Coordinates of C-alpha atoms in Angstrom, one line a residue:
X1 CA 39.5 -28.7 -2.3
X2 CA 39.8 -31.4 0.6
X3 CA 38.1 -34.5 1.3
X4 CA 38.0 -37.0 3.8
X5 CA 37.3 -40.5 4.2
X6 CA 34.0 -41.1 7.1
X7 CA 34.9 -41.8 10.7
X8 CA 33.3 -41.4 14.0
X9 CA 33.4 -37.9 14.1
X10 CA 30.8 -37.3 11.1
X11 CA 28.5 -40.0 11.7
X12 CA 30.2 -42.1 9.0
X13 CA 29.4 -39.3 5.7
X14 CA 32.5 -38.2 3.4
X15 CA 33.3 -34.9 4.0
X16 CA 35.0 -32.6 2.1
X17 CA 35.8 -28.8 2.7
X18 CA 36.5 -26.2 0.3
X19 CA 37.8 -22.3 1.0
X20 CA 33.9 -20.5 0.1
X21 CA 30.8 -22.7 -1.1
X22 CA 28.5 -21.3 -3.1
X23 CA 24.9 -22.6 -2.8
X24 CA 22.6 -21.8 -5.9
X25 CA 23.5 -20.9 -9.4
X26 CA 21.0 -17.8 -10.4
X27 CA 22.4 -13.6 -10.8
X28 CA 23.8 -13.5 -6.6
X29 CA 25.5 -17.4 -6.5
X30 CA 26.9 -16.4 -10.9
X31 CA 28.2 -13.2 -9.8
X32 CA 29.8 -13.7 -6.6
X33 CA 31.9 -17.0 -7.8
X34 CA 32.9 -15.1 -11.3
X35 CA 35.3 -12.4 -8.6
X36 CA 36.3 -14.4 -6.3
X37 CA 37.4 -16.6 -9.2
X38 CA 39.4 -13.8 -11.2
X39 CA 41.0 -13.7 -8.3
X40 CA 41.7 -17.4 -7.9
X41 CA 40.0 -17.8 -4.4
X42 CA 38.9 -21.8 -4.2
X43 CA 35.3 -22.2 -4.8
X44 CA 32.3 -24.8 -4.6
X45 CA 29.4 -23.8 -6.4
X46 CA 26.7 -26.1 -5.5
X47 CA 23.1 -26.1 -7.7
X48 CA 20.3 -28.9 -8.7
X49 CA 20.8 -27.3 -12.7
X50 CA 24.6 -27.7 -14.6
X51 CA 22.9 -24.5 -15.9
X52 CA 22.1 -20.9 -15.8
X53 CA 18.1 -19.7 -16.1
X54 CA 18.5 -16.6 -16.8
X55 CA 14.2 -16.2 -15.1
X56 CA 13.0 -12.6 -16.5
X57 CA 13.2 -14.6 -20.8
X58 CA 11.6 -17.5 -18.8
X59 CA 8.2 -16.0 -20.3
X60 CA 9.4 -15.8 -23.6
X61 CA 10.5 -19.6 -23.5
X62 CA 6.9 -20.2 -22.7
X63 CA 5.4 -18.3 -25.8
X64 CA 8.2 -19.9 -28.1
X65 CA 9.7 -16.3 -28.4
X66 CA 12.9 -17.9 -27.1
X67 CA 14.6 -21.4 -26.9
X68 CA 16.6 -22.9 -23.9
X69 CA 20.0 -22.4 -24.9
X70 CA 19.0 -18.8 -25.4
X71 CA 17.9 -18.7 -21.5
X72 CA 20.4 -21.4 -19.6
X73 CA 23.2 -21.4 -20.3
X74 CA 25.6 -24.4 -19.3
X75 CA 27.4 -23.5 -15.0
X76 CA 31.2 -25.3 -16.4
X77 CA 31.0 -22.9 -19.7
X78 CA 31.2 -19.7 -17.3
X79 CA 33.5 -20.8 -14.7
X80 CA 36.0 -22.6 -17.6
X81 CA 38.5 -19.8 -17.5
X82 CA 38.8 -19.9 -13.3
X83 CA 40.2 -22.9 -12.5
X84 CA 39.4 -22.8 -9.2
X85 CA 35.9 -22.1 -9.4
X86 CA 34.6 -26.6 -8.5
X87 CA 30.8 -26.6 -9.8
X88 CA 28.4 -29.7 -8.2
X89 CA 25.2 -30.5 -9.6
X90 CA 23.0 -31.6 -7.0
X91 CA 20.3 -30.3 -4.5
X92 CA 21.5 -29.4 -1.0
X93 CA 19.1 -31.3 1.9
X94 CA 20.6 -29.1 5.2
X95 CA 21.8 -26.4 6.3
X96 CA 23.9 -25.4 8.9
X97 CA 24.8 -22.3 9.7
X98 CA 27.2 -22.4 12.7
X99 CA 28.8 -25.0 11.6
X100 CA 28.5 -23.0 8.3
X101 CA 28.2 -26.8 5.9
X102 CA 25.6 -27.7 3.9
X103 CA 24.7 -31.8 3.7
X104 CA 23.3 -33.2 -0.3
X105 CA 21.3 -35.6 -1.6
X106 CA 23.7 -38.7 -1.0
X107 CA 24.8 -38.0 2.5
X108 CA 27.6 -35.6 1.7
X109 CA 28.7 -33.0 3.9
X110 CA 30.1 -29.6 2.7
X111 CA 32.2 -27.2 4.3
X112 CA 33.5 -24.1 4.1
X113 CA 35.4 -21.3 5.7
X114 CA 33.0 -19.3 4.6
X115 CA 29.1 -20.3 3.3
X116 CA 26.8 -18.0 0.8
X117 CA 23.6 -18.5 0.8
X118 CA 21.5 -18.0 -3.0
X119 CA 18.9 -20.6 -3.9
X120 CA 16.2 -18.1 -4.9
X121 CA 12.6 -19.0 -4.1
X122 CA 9.5 -21.1 -5.4
X123 CA 6.2 -20.4 -6.5
X124 CA 3.8 -19.7 -3.1
X125 CA 0.3 -20.9 -3.6
X126 CA -0.8 -19.3 -0.5
X127 CA -2.4 -22.6 -0.1
X128 CA -5.0 -22.3 -2.7
X129 CA -7.3 -25.8 -3.2
X130 CA -5.3 -27.2 -6.7
X131 CA -3.8 -24.6 -7.2
X132 CA -0.3 -26.4 -6.8
X133 CA -2.2 -29.5 -8.5
X134 CA -2.9 -28.4 -11.4
X135 CA -1.8 -24.6 -12.2
X136 CA 1.9 -24.0 -14.1
X137 CA 4.1 -21.7 -11.8
X138 CA 6.8 -20.0 -13.5
X139 CA 9.4 -19.7 -12.1
X140 CA 11.9 -22.6 -12.9
X141 CA 13.2 -23.0 -16.8
X142 CA 11.0 -26.3 -16.5
X143 CA 8.0 -24.5 -15.4
X144 CA 8.5 -22.4 -18.8
X145 CA 9.2 -26.0 -21.2
X146 CA 6.6 -27.4 -19.2
X147 CA 3.8 -24.8 -20.5
X148 CA 5.2 -24.1 -23.7
X149 CA 4.3 -27.9 -24.4
X150 CA 1.0 -27.1 -23.1
X151 CA 0.2 -24.1 -25.0
X152 CA 1.7 -25.0 -28.2
X153 CA -0.6 -28.6 -27.5
X154 CA -4.0 -26.1 -27.2
X155 CA -2.7 -24.3 -30.7
X156 CA -2.6 -27.4 -32.2
X157 CA -5.9 -28.7 -31.8
X158 CA -7.6 -24.9 -32.2
X159 CA -5.9 -25.3 -35.6
X160 CA -6.8 -29.5 -36.2
X161 CA -8.2 -28.6 -39.6
X162 CA -11.4 -32.0 -37.7
X163 CA -13.2 -28.9 -36.0
X164 CA -12.8 -27.7 -32.3
X165 CA -16.6 -26.5 -31.2
X166 CA -15.3 -25.5 -27.7
X167 CA -14.0 -22.4 -26.4
X168 CA -9.6 -22.8 -25.4
X169 CA -9.5 -19.9 -22.0
X170 CA -5.7 -19.7 -20.1
X171 CA -5.8 -17.8 -16.9
X172 CA -3.4 -16.3 -16.0
X173 CA -3.0 -15.1 -11.9
X174 CA -1.0 -12.4 -10.8
X175 CA -0.2 -9.7 -12.6
X176 CA 2.8 -8.1 -11.7
X177 CA 5.9 -8.7 -14.4
X178 CA 5.9 -11.6 -14.9
X179 CA 1.5 -12.2 -15.7
X180 CA 1.1 -9.1 -17.1
X181 CA 4.5 -9.8 -19.6
X182 CA 2.9 -13.4 -20.4
X183 CA -0.6 -12.4 -21.4
X184 CA 0.6 -9.9 -23.3
X185 CA 3.3 -12.3 -25.0
X186 CA 0.6 -15.0 -25.1
X187 CA -2.5 -12.7 -26.9
X188 CA -0.1 -11.8 -28.7
X189 CA 0.9 -14.2 -30.0
X190 CA -2.6 -15.3 -31.0
X191 CA -3.4 -11.5 -32.4
X192 CA -0.6 -11.0 -34.4
X193 CA 1.4 -14.2 -35.6
X194 CA -1.1 -16.5 -35.2
X195 CA -4.1 -15.2 -36.3
X196 CA -3.8 -13.9 -39.0
X197 CA -2.6 -16.6 -41.0
X198 CA -5.1 -18.9 -40.5
X199 CA -8.6 -18.6 -42.4
X200 CA -10.3 -20.7 -39.5
X201 CA -10.6 -17.6 -36.5
X202 CA -8.2 -18.9 -34.3
X203 CA -7.8 -15.7 -32.9
X204 CA -11.9 -16.2 -31.5
X205 CA -11.6 -19.0 -30.1
X206 CA -8.9 -18.1 -27.4
X207 CA -9.2 -16.2 -24.6
X208 CA -6.8 -14.6 -22.1
X209 CA -7.9 -13.7 -18.9
X210 CA -5.9 -12.0 -15.9
X211 CA -6.8 -12.3 -12.7
X212 CA -5.4 -9.7 -9.5
X213 CA -7.0 -9.3 -6.2
X214 CA -5.5 -5.6 -6.5
X215 CA -7.0 -2.5 -8.4
X216 CA -3.6 -2.3 -10.8
X217 CA -1.6 -4.8 -13.1
X218 CA 2.5 -3.9 -12.4
X219 CA 1.7 -2.7 -7.9
X220 CA 5.4 -1.4 -7.5
X221 CA 4.6 1.0 -10.9
X222 CA 3.2 4.2 -10.7
X223 CA -0.5 4.8 -12.4
X224 CA 1.0 6.1 -15.2
X225 CA 2.8 2.5 -16.2
X226 CA -1.0 1.1 -14.0
X227 CA -3.2 2.4 -16.9
X228 CA -0.6 2.2 -19.8
X229 CA -0.3 -1.5 -18.8
X230 CA -3.8 -2.2 -19.0
X231 CA -4.0 -0.5 -22.3
X232 CA -2.0 -2.2 -23.7
X233 CA -3.0 -5.7 -23.2
X234 CA -6.9 -4.9 -23.3
X235 CA -5.8 -4.1 -27.1
X236 CA -4.9 -7.4 -27.0
X237 CA -8.2 -9.1 -26.1
X238 CA -6.6 -10.0 -22.6
X239 CA -9.7 -9.8 -20.2
X240 CA -8.8 -8.4 -16.8
X241 CA -10.9 -9.7 -13.5
X242 CA -9.4 -7.4 -10.9
X243 CA -10.5 -7.4 -7.5
X244 CA -10.8 -10.8 -6.9
X245 CA -8.7 -13.6 -5.3
X246 CA -8.7 -17.3 -6.6
X247 CA -9.8 -20.1 -4.5
X248 CA -9.6 -23.0 -5.7
X249 CA -8.5 -23.9 -9.2
X250 CA -9.0 -27.2 -10.9
X251 CA -8.2 -29.0 -14.0
X252 CA -11.4 -27.3 -16.1
X253 CA -11.2 -24.2 -14.8
X254 CA -10.6 -21.5 -11.6
X255 CA -13.1 -20.5 -8.8
X256 CA -13.5 -16.4 -8.0
X257 CA -14.1 -15.6 -4.4
X258 CA -16.7 -13.0 -6.0
X259 CA -18.5 -16.1 -6.8
X260 CA -17.5 -15.5 -10.0
X261 CA -15.8 -18.7 -12.1
X262 CA -13.5 -19.1 -15.7
X263 CA -13.8 -22.8 -16.9
X264 CA -9.8 -22.9 -19.0
X265 CA -7.8 -25.7 -19.0
X266 CA -4.9 -23.8 -18.6
X267 CA -3.8 -21.9 -15.6
X268 CA -0.5 -20.5 -15.3
X269 CA 0.3 -19.8 -11.6
X270 CA 2.3 -16.1 -11.6
X271 CA 0.8 -15.1 -7.5
X272 CA 4.0 -14.9 -5.5
X273 CA 7.1 -16.6 -4.0
X274 CA 7.6 -18.5 -1.0
X275 CA 11.2 -19.1 0.9
X276 CA 12.0 -22.9 0.0
X277 CA 11.8 -25.9 2.8
X278 CA 15.2 -26.0 2.7
X279 CA 15.5 -22.4 3.8
X280 CA 12.5 -22.9 5.9
X281 CA 13.4 -26.0 8.0
X282 CA 16.9 -24.5 9.1
X283 CA 17.9 -22.4 12.0
X284 CA 18.7 -19.5 9.8
X285 CA 16.9 -16.2 11.4
X286 CA 13.5 -16.4 9.3
X287 CA 11.9 -12.2 9.0
X288 CA 9.5 -11.4 6.2
X289 CA 7.6 -13.7 3.6
X290 CA 10.5 -16.7 5.1
X291 CA 13.4 -14.7 3.9
X292 CA 17.2 -14.8 5.5
X293 CA 17.7 -11.5 7.5
X294 CA 20.6 -9.8 6.5
X295 CA 22.5 -7.6 7.8
X296 CA 24.2 -4.1 5.8
X297 CA 27.3 -6.1 4.5
X298 CA 25.1 -9.4 3.6
X299 CA 26.2 -11.0 6.8
X300 CA 23.6 -13.2 8.2
X301 CA 22.4 -12.4 11.1
X302 CA 24.5 -14.0 14.4
X303 CA 26.7 -16.2 12.0
X304 CA 29.4 -14.4 10.8
X305 CA 31.1 -15.9 7.6
X306 CA 27.8 -17.5 6.5
X307 CA 26.5 -14.6 3.3
X308 CA 22.5 -14.9 2.2
X309 CA 22.0 -12.9 -1.1
X310 CA 19.3 -12.2 -3.8
X311 CA 15.4 -13.3 -4.3
X312 CA 15.9 -15.4 0.2
X313 CA 17.6 -12.6 1.6
X314 CA 16.0 -9.5 3.3
X315 CA 19.0 -6.7 2.5
X316 CA 18.0 -3.6 4.3
X317 CA 17.1 -0.6 2.5
X318 CA 20.9 2.3 3.1
X319 CA 18.6 4.5 1.5
X320 CA 15.6 4.4 4.0
X321 CA 13.2 4.1 0.8
X322 CA 9.5 3.4 3.1
X323 CA 8.8 7.1 3.5
X324 CA 12.3 7.0 6.3
X325 CA 11.2 3.9 7.6
X326 CA 13.7 1.0 7.8
X327 CA 13.1 -0.9 4.5
X328 CA 14.0 -4.2 2.5
X329 CA 15.1 -4.6 -1.4
X330 CA 13.2 -6.0 -3.8
X331 CA 13.3 -9.0 -5.1
X332 CA 14.3 -8.1 -8.0
X333 CA 17.8 -9.5 -11.3
X334 CA 19.5 -6.6 -10.4
X335 CA 19.0 -6.5 -6.5
X336 CA 21.0 -10.5 -7.0
X337 CA 23.7 -9.2 -9.1
X338 CA 24.6 -6.5 -7.6
X339 CA 24.4 -8.4 -3.9
X340 CA 27.3 -10.9 -4.9
X341 CA 29.6 -8.1 -6.2
X342 CA 28.9 -6.8 -3.6
X343 CA 29.9 -10.0 -1.2
X344 CA 32.7 -11.2 -3.7
X345 CA 34.2 -7.4 -1.8
X346 CA 33.4 -8.3 1.9
X347 CA 34.9 -12.7 1.3
X348 CA 37.9 -11.0 -0.1
X349 CA 38.3 -8.3 2.7
X350 CA 37.4 -11.0 5.3
X351 CA 40.5 -13.5 3.6
X352 CA 42.7 -11.0 3.8
X353 CA 41.2 -9.9 7.6
X354 CA 40.8 -6.5 6.0
X355 CA 36.9 -4.4 7.1
X356 CA 33.9 -5.2 5.5
X357 CA 31.0 -2.1 3.5
X358 CA 28.0 -2.0 4.4
X359 CA 25.6 -2.5 0.5
X360 CA 24.0 0.2 -1.4
X361 CA 22.2 -0.9 -3.3
X362 CA 22.1 1.4 -6.9
X363 CA 18.9 1.4 -8.3
X364 CA 18.6 1.6 -12.6
X365 CA 15.1 1.2 -12.1
X366 CA 11.9 -1.4 -12.9
X367 CA 10.8 -2.6 -16.4
X368 CA 8.7 -4.4 -17.7
X369 CA 7.5 -5.7 -21.5
X370 CA 3.9 -5.8 -23.1
X371 CA 4.2 -6.7 -26.2
X372 CA 6.2 -5.6 -29.0
X373 CA 6.6 -1.9 -29.0
X374 CA 5.1 -1.5 -26.0
X375 CA 7.1 -1.4 -23.0
X376 CA 6.5 1.1 -19.3
X377 CA 10.8 1.9 -17.1
X378 CA 10.4 3.9 -14.5
X379 CA 14.1 4.7 -15.0
X380 CA 16.9 5.7 -11.3
X381 CA 15.5 5.9 -7.6
X382 CA 13.3 9.5 -9.6
X383 CA 11.0 6.4 -11.4
X384 CA 11.3 8.6 -14.4
X385 CA 9.0 7.4 -16.6
X386 CA 9.0 6.5 -20.5
X387 CA 6.3 3.9 -22.2
X388 CA 6.2 2.6 -25.5
X389 CA 8.6 2.0 -28.4
X390 CA 11.3 3.7 -26.2
X391 CA 10.7 1.7 -23.2
X392 CA 10.4 -1.2 -25.8
X393 CA 13.9 -1.1 -27.1
X394 CA 15.3 -0.2 -23.4
X395 CA 14.1 -3.2 -22.3
X396 CA 15.5 -5.4 -24.6
X397 CA 18.8 -3.5 -24.5
X398 CA 19.2 -3.9 -20.5
X399 CA 17.7 -8.0 -20.9
X400 CA 20.3 -9.0 -23.8
X401 CA 23.2 -6.9 -21.3
X402 CA 23.0 -9.1 -19.2
X403 CA 22.5 -12.5 -21.0
X404 CA 26.5 -14.3 -19.3
X405 CA 27.9 -15.3 -23.0
X406 CA 27.8 -13.9 -26.1
X407 CA 26.7 -16.2 -28.5
X408 CA 23.7 -16.3 -26.3
X409 CA 23.1 -12.0 -27.3
X410 CA 23.9 -13.0 -30.1
X411 CA 20.9 -15.3 -30.5
X412 CA 18.0 -13.4 -29.0
X413 CA 18.8 -10.2 -30.9
X414 CA 18.2 -12.8 -33.6
X415 CA 15.6 -14.2 -32.8
X416 CA 13.9 -10.7 -31.3
X417 CA 14.1 -9.5 -34.7
X418 CA 12.4 -11.8 -37.2
X419 CA 10.1 -12.0 -33.2
X420 CA 9.5 -8.4 -33.5
X421 CA 10.4 -7.3 -37.2
X422 CA 7.6 -9.6 -39.0
X423 CA 5.3 -12.7 -38.2
X424 CA 7.2 -15.3 -38.7
X425 CA 7.8 -17.0 -35.4
X426 CA 7.3 -20.3 -35.9
X427 CA 5.5 -22.9 -33.8
X428 CA 8.1 -25.0 -31.9
X429 CA 7.4 -28.7 -32.4
X430 CA 5.6 -30.6 -29.3
X431 CA 7.2 -33.0 -28.0
X432 CA 4.7 -34.1 -25.0

């Protein structure tokens, strides 16, 4: 990396230059930087956190199934064998695609021959009054830990020998994979893990509600998966509220679009995603949902040398999966990871003066966990459906292999064997 002192041409700001700058240490940025690191390409990876977080498992941190160290892993540890990859822990406050540069929180300007944006997305509260102030989003490891402290505190209150007369209700907004997996895990905690161990009838004192404006859970899945997920959640005691939306969130409950109300001290928001302000305020070409329009080679439309990857990018589905109409790929970890790997190959081609190639996503399917022995998976582009114990084991296998370190894989498997094989899951210590 080269740097120079501030001068009049850059307004007195420190300027550093690197061959490739990657903003975001998620699935896409990680895959790209690792591939370039193996080729000794000079890379600066910038992230506000010093760790990579495995977002699909955040809900298990929130429900005390896994610890933080099993879901988050230090970025510098991941790249310890790649000396050409350097990690900067800082906040990017501005992006200039024309100059292929980013500005950090202290005013430092980082420029690159090739700029890669993989910043991910934020929670979308859709302007619902009180939602941002009073609900618990589920998009970061910090979110998961904050919710964990809340849930443990509520369970401690219910289990108090002094007695609790009022009910404890948890409302989850959104019936997608995050909402379904979280609802199942919380309900299972109450019914299977904690309930049988206490004489006070803790299960009857806590109710889990899931609210969705549609008429089915897991919308991207098939009808068979919709029915299976609904049946399994209802058997766990989850109260499902379909065909209505949350119109207001307060400290003591939610108002519904059908005029109803649910009294609840804990509201979890799993209802949508939006582009972060960093992207919304930039000069990047934005499409549906505020995501960045990219070409099939993953470069940003109109900005050669700038790539956008993962959830923030509108990546064309070259298979024409929307009835032959132009479509974009879904916001999945597998899409992010594969796009990072392909962008790395195109960047190597850029540096060598070769032509880029178009990205073709290898669709391996989608899956969701509902509880012990209960999951759904739809395999491949044809979406061959499996459910129950087979899907449950497949879910565990896929997720453990995607963890970035061998230590995390061993720790996760150990936790899951104890968690799903027994009723011995310990409640975590609450420090907040």
